[in-house]
CSV table of C-alpha atoms in Angstrom, one decimal:
chain,number,residue,atom,x,y,z
A,1,MET,CA,6.7,0.1,10.1
A,2,GLY,CA,8.3,-3.3,10.1
A,3,TRP,CA,8.1,-3.4,6.3
A,4,LEU,CA,10.1,-0.2,5.9
A,5,ASN,CA,12.5,-1.1,8.7
A,6,GLU,CA,13.4,-4.3,6.8
A,7,ARG,CA,14.0,-2.2,3.6
A,8,VAL,CA,16.0,0.4,5.5
A,9,LYS,CA,18.1,-2.4,7.0
A,10,HIS,CA,18.6,-3.9,3.6
A,11,GLY,CA,19.7,-0.5,2.4
A,12,TYR,CA,22.3,-0.3,5.3
A,13,GLN,CA,23.5,-3.7,4.3
A,14,ARG,CA,23.5,-2.8,0.6
A,15,LEU,CA,21.2,-5.8,-0.1
A,16,SER,CA,18.9,-3.6,-2.3
A,17,ASP,CA,19.2,-0.4,-4.3
A,18,ILE,CA,15.5,0.7,-4.4
A,19,ALA,CA,12.2,-0.1,-2.7
A,20,GLY,CA,8.7,1.1,-2.9
A,21,ILE,CA,7.0,2.7,0.1
A,22,HIS,CA,3.4,3.6,0.8
A,23,LEU,CA,2.9,3.9,4.6
A,24,ILE,CA,0.5,6.4,6.0
A,25,ASP,CA,1.1,7.9,9.4
A,26,PRO,CA,-2.2,7.6,11.3
A,27,MET,CA,-1.5,10.7,13.4
A,28,SER,CA,-0.7,13.2,10.7
A,29,GLY,CA,-2.2,11.5,7.7
A,30,GLU,CA,1.0,12.0,5.8
A,31,TYR,CA,2.6,9.3,3.7
A,32,ASN,CA,6.2,8.0,3.9
A,33,ILE,CA,8.2,10.9,5.2
A,34,PRO,CA,7.2,10.4,8.9
A,35,TYR,CA,8.7,6.9,8.7
A,36,MET,CA,11.8,8.1,7.0
A,37,ASN,CA,12.2,10.6,9.9
A,38,SER,CA,11.4,8.2,12.7
A,39,LEU,CA,13.8,5.5,11.4
A,40,GLY,CA,16.7,7.9,10.7
A,41,ALA,CA,16.6,6.7,7.1
A,42,TRP,CA,17.8,10.1,5.6
A,43,ASP,CA,21.4,9.3,6.5
A,44,ASN,CA,21.5,6.4,4.1
A,45,ALA,CA,18.7,7.0,1.6
A,46,VAL,CA,16.7,9.5,-0.4
A,47,LEU,CA,13.1,9.5,-1.4
A,48,ILE,CA,12.0,9.7,-5.0
A,49,ARG,CA,8.6,11.2,-5.5
A,50,GLY,CA,6.4,8.6,-7.1
A,51,TYR,CA,2.7,8.7,-7.9
A,52,MET,CA,-0.8,8.4,-6.5
A,53,ARG,CA,-2.6,5.1,-6.8
A,54,LEU,CA,-6.2,4.3,-6.0
A,55,LEU,CA,-6.8,1.8,-3.3
A,56,GLY,CA,-10.1,0.2,-2.6
A,57,ILE,CA,-12.4,-2.7,-1.6
A,58,VAL,CA,-12.0,-5.1,-4.5
A,59,HIS,CA,-15.0,-7.4,-5.1
A,60,ARG,CA,-16.8,-9.4,-7.8
A,61,PRO,CA,-19.2,-7.1,-9.8
A,62,TYR,CA,-22.4,-8.8,-8.7
A,63,LEU,CA,-21.8,-8.0,-5.0
A,64,SER,CA,-23.3,-4.7,-3.8
A,65,ILE,CA,-21.1,-2.7,-1.4
A,66,SER,CA,-22.7,0.7,-1.0
A,67,ASP,CA,-21.7,1.2,2.6
A,68,LEU,CA,-18.5,0.1,4.3
A,69,THR,CA,-20.5,-1.9,6.8
A,70,ASP,CA,-21.7,-4.0,3.9
A,71,ILE,CA,-18.5,-6.0,4.1
A,72,LEU,CA,-19.5,-7.4,7.5
A,73,GLY,CA,-20.7,-10.9,6.9
A,74,LEU,CA,-18.7,-11.3,3.6
A,75,ARG,CA,-15.5,-13.3,3.5
A,76,MET,CA,-12.2,-11.2,3.4
A,77,VAL,CA,-8.8,-11.9,2.1
A,78,ASN,CA,-6.3,-9.9,4.1
A,79,ARG,CA,-2.8,-8.5,3.5
A,80,ASN,CA,0.4,-9.3,5.5
A,81,PRO,CA,1.2,-7.4,8.7
A,82,GLY,CA,3.7,-4.6,8.1
A,83,SER,CA,2.5,-3.8,4.5
A,84,GLY,CA,1.1,-0.5,3.6
A,85,THR,CA,-2.1,-2.1,2.5
A,86,ARG,CA,-2.5,-3.9,5.8
A,87,LEU,CA,-2.1,-0.6,7.6
A,88,ALA,CA,-4.9,0.9,5.4
A,89,THR,CA,-7.0,-2.1,6.1
A,90,GLU,CA,-6.6,-1.6,9.9
A,91,LEU,CA,-7.5,2.0,9.6
A,92,LEU,CA,-10.6,1.1,7.7
A,93,LEU,CA,-11.6,-1.5,10.3
A,94,ASN,CA,-11.0,1.0,13.1
A,95,GLY,CA,-13.5,3.4,11.4
A,96,ILE,CA,-16.1,0.7,11.0
A,97,ALA,CA,-15.7,-0.4,14.6
A,98,ARG,CA,-16.3,3.1,15.9
A,99,HIS,CA,-19.3,3.5,13.6
A,100,ILE,CA,-21.0,0.3,14.9
A,101,GLY,CA,-19.9,0.6,18.5
A,102,TYR,CA,-17.5,-2.4,18.6
A,103,SER,CA,-14.0,-2.5,19.8
A,104,VAL,CA,-11.4,-3.2,17.0
A,105,ASP,CA,-10.6,-6.5,18.6
A,106,GLU,CA,-14.3,-7.5,18.6
A,107,LEU,CA,-14.6,-6.5,14.9
A,108,ARG,CA,-11.5,-8.5,13.9
A,109,ARG,CA,-13.0,-11.6,15.6
A,110,ILE,CA,-16.2,-11.4,13.5
A,111,VAL,CA,-14.6,-10.5,10.2
A,112,ARG,CA,-14.6,-13.8,8.2
A,113,GLY,CA,-11.2,-14.4,6.6
A,114,TYR,CA,-9.3,-11.8,8.7
A,115,ASP,CA,-6.5,-14.4,9.2
A,116,ASP,CA,-6.5,-15.4,5.5
A,117,VAL,CA,-3.3,-13.5,4.6
A,118,VAL,CA,-1.5,-13.0,1.3
A,119,LYS,CA,1.5,-10.9,0.4
A,120,THR,CA,0.5,-9.2,-2.9
A,121,HIS,CA,-2.2,-7.3,-4.6
A,122,VAL,CA,-2.2,-9.9,-7.3
A,123,GLU,CA,-2.9,-12.7,-4.8
A,124,VAL,CA,-5.8,-10.6,-3.3
A,125,THR,CA,-7.4,-10.1,-6.7
A,126,GLU,CA,-6.9,-13.7,-7.8
A,127,LYS,CA,-8.6,-15.0,-4.6
A,128,VAL,CA,-11.5,-12.7,-5.2
A,129,ALA,CA,-11.8,-13.5,-8.9
A,130,ARG,CA,-11.7,-17.3,-8.1
A,131,GLY,CA,-14.5,-16.9,-5.5
A,132,LEU,CA,-12.2,-17.9,-2.6
A,133,ALA,CA,-13.0,-14.6,-1.0
A,134,ASP,CA,-15.7,-12.0,-1.4
A,135,TYR,CA,-13.5,-9.0,-1.1
A,136,GLY,CA,-10.0,-7.6,-0.2
A,137,ILE,CA,-8.2,-4.4,-0.2
A,138,ALA,CA,-6.1,-3.8,-3.3
A,139,ILE,CA,-5.1,-1.3,-5.9
A,140,ALA,CA,-7.6,-0.4,-8.6
A,141,GLY,CA,-5.2,-1.0,-11.5
A,142,GLN,CA,-4.8,-4.7,-10.5
A,143,ALA,CA,-8.5,-5.1,-9.9
A,144,LEU,CA,-9.4,-3.7,-13.3
A,145,THR,CA,-7.1,-6.1,-15.1
A,146,MET,CA,-9.0,-9.0,-13.3
A,147,GLY,CA,-12.5,-7.7,-14.3
A,148,LEU,CA,-13.4,-6.9,-10.7
A,149,ALA,CA,-15.3,-4.0,-9.2
A,150,ILE,CA,-13.7,-1.6,-6.7
A,151,LYS,CA,-15.1,0.7,-4.0
A,152,PRO,CA,-12.5,3.4,-3.6
A,153,ILE,CA,-11.2,4.1,-0.1
A,154,ALA,CA,-8.0,6.1,-0.5
A,155,LEU,CA,-5.5,7.7,-2.9
A,156,GLU,CA,-2.1,6.4,-1.7
A,157,GLU,CA,1.2,8.2,-2.2
A,158,PHE,CA,3.6,5.6,-3.5
A,159,ASP,CA,7.2,6.8,-3.4
A,160,ILE,CA,10.6,5.1,-3.9
A,161,VAL,CA,13.4,4.8,-1.4
A,162,VAL,CA,16.8,4.8,-3.0
A,163,SER,CA,20.1,4.0,-1.2
A,164,LYS,CA,22.5,6.9,-1.4
A,165,ALA,CA,25.2,4.4,-2.1
A,166,SER,CA,23.3,3.3,-5.2
A,167,ILE,CA,21.9,6.5,-6.6
A,168,ASN,CA,24.5,6.9,-9.3
A,169,LYS,CA,24.3,3.3,-10.6
A,170,PRO,CA,23.3,3.2,-14.2
A,171,ALA,CA,20.2,1.0,-13.6
A,172,VAL,CA,19.0,3.3,-10.8
A,173,ARG,CA,19.5,6.4,-12.9
A,174,GLU,CA,17.6,4.8,-15.7
A,175,PHE,CA,14.8,3.9,-13.3
A,176,MET,CA,14.6,7.5,-12.1
A,177,ARG,CA,14.5,8.7,-15.7
A,178,ARG,CA,11.7,6.3,-16.7
A,179,ILE,CA,9.5,7.1,-13.7
A,180,SER,CA,9.7,10.8,-14.3
A,181,ARG,CA,8.5,10.2,-17.9
A,182,ALA,CA,5.8,7.5,-17.2
A,183,GLY,CA,2.5,8.0,-18.8
A,184,PRO,CA,-1.0,7.6,-17.3
A,185,ARG,CA,-2.4,4.2,-16.5
A,186,PRO,CA,-5.8,3.2,-15.1
A,187,GLY,CA,-5.9,3.6,-11.3
A,188,TYR,CA,-2.7,5.8,-11.2
A,189,ILE,CA,-2.1,9.5,-11.2
A,190,MET,CA,1.3,10.8,-12.2
A,191,LEU,CA,2.3,14.1,-10.5
A,192,ARG,CA,4.1,17.3,-11.6
A,193,ASN,CA,7.0,16.3,-9.3
A,194,THR,CA,7.1,12.6,-10.0
A,195,GLY,CA,10.8,11.6,-10.2
A,196,GLU,CA,11.9,14.5,-7.9
A,197,VAL,CA,14.5,13.6,-5.3
A,198,TYR,CA,13.9,14.4,-1.6
A,199,SER,CA,16.8,14.2,0.9
A,200,ARG,CA,17.5,15.7,4.4
């Protein structure tokens, strides 16, 4: 939530026009809208429907990860707290902890590389590709460009938050036009309502 809060704050201060968002609400399983609701963001922003993107455990092709518990004992590269990918990582670790009978705190302590934190999907895949980590959580599109393998864990809903004060700016209108006409790319799924505006 800290990630979105910063972007909403920037929208209030008019420091940014648009920002991507892909945060899952652990209680409902719904993406993005619960955070817009809880932060009162609808007063100052709208949500542009984006696309689905495949998220997974990225690893070098020779490693075998057939079961999620196979990552235990391997070295991880983690994402920054507050990011949507870090939230997905924590949900994954919660599930593994329940499966093997550990507390989440115990599992975090034994996961090698848990505190090795980077800020982008590119940094995750670069570390894995260079052998500085065995795996990380990243988007399939980025992993494929690096020649890495991926074990899918989720289809994320990636949407765009747009400041109401900026929605008629030419650059923003052009962005909205382009996203509504974007073609398919590996690891991404465009939707019938991609580019549609949601507001409250």
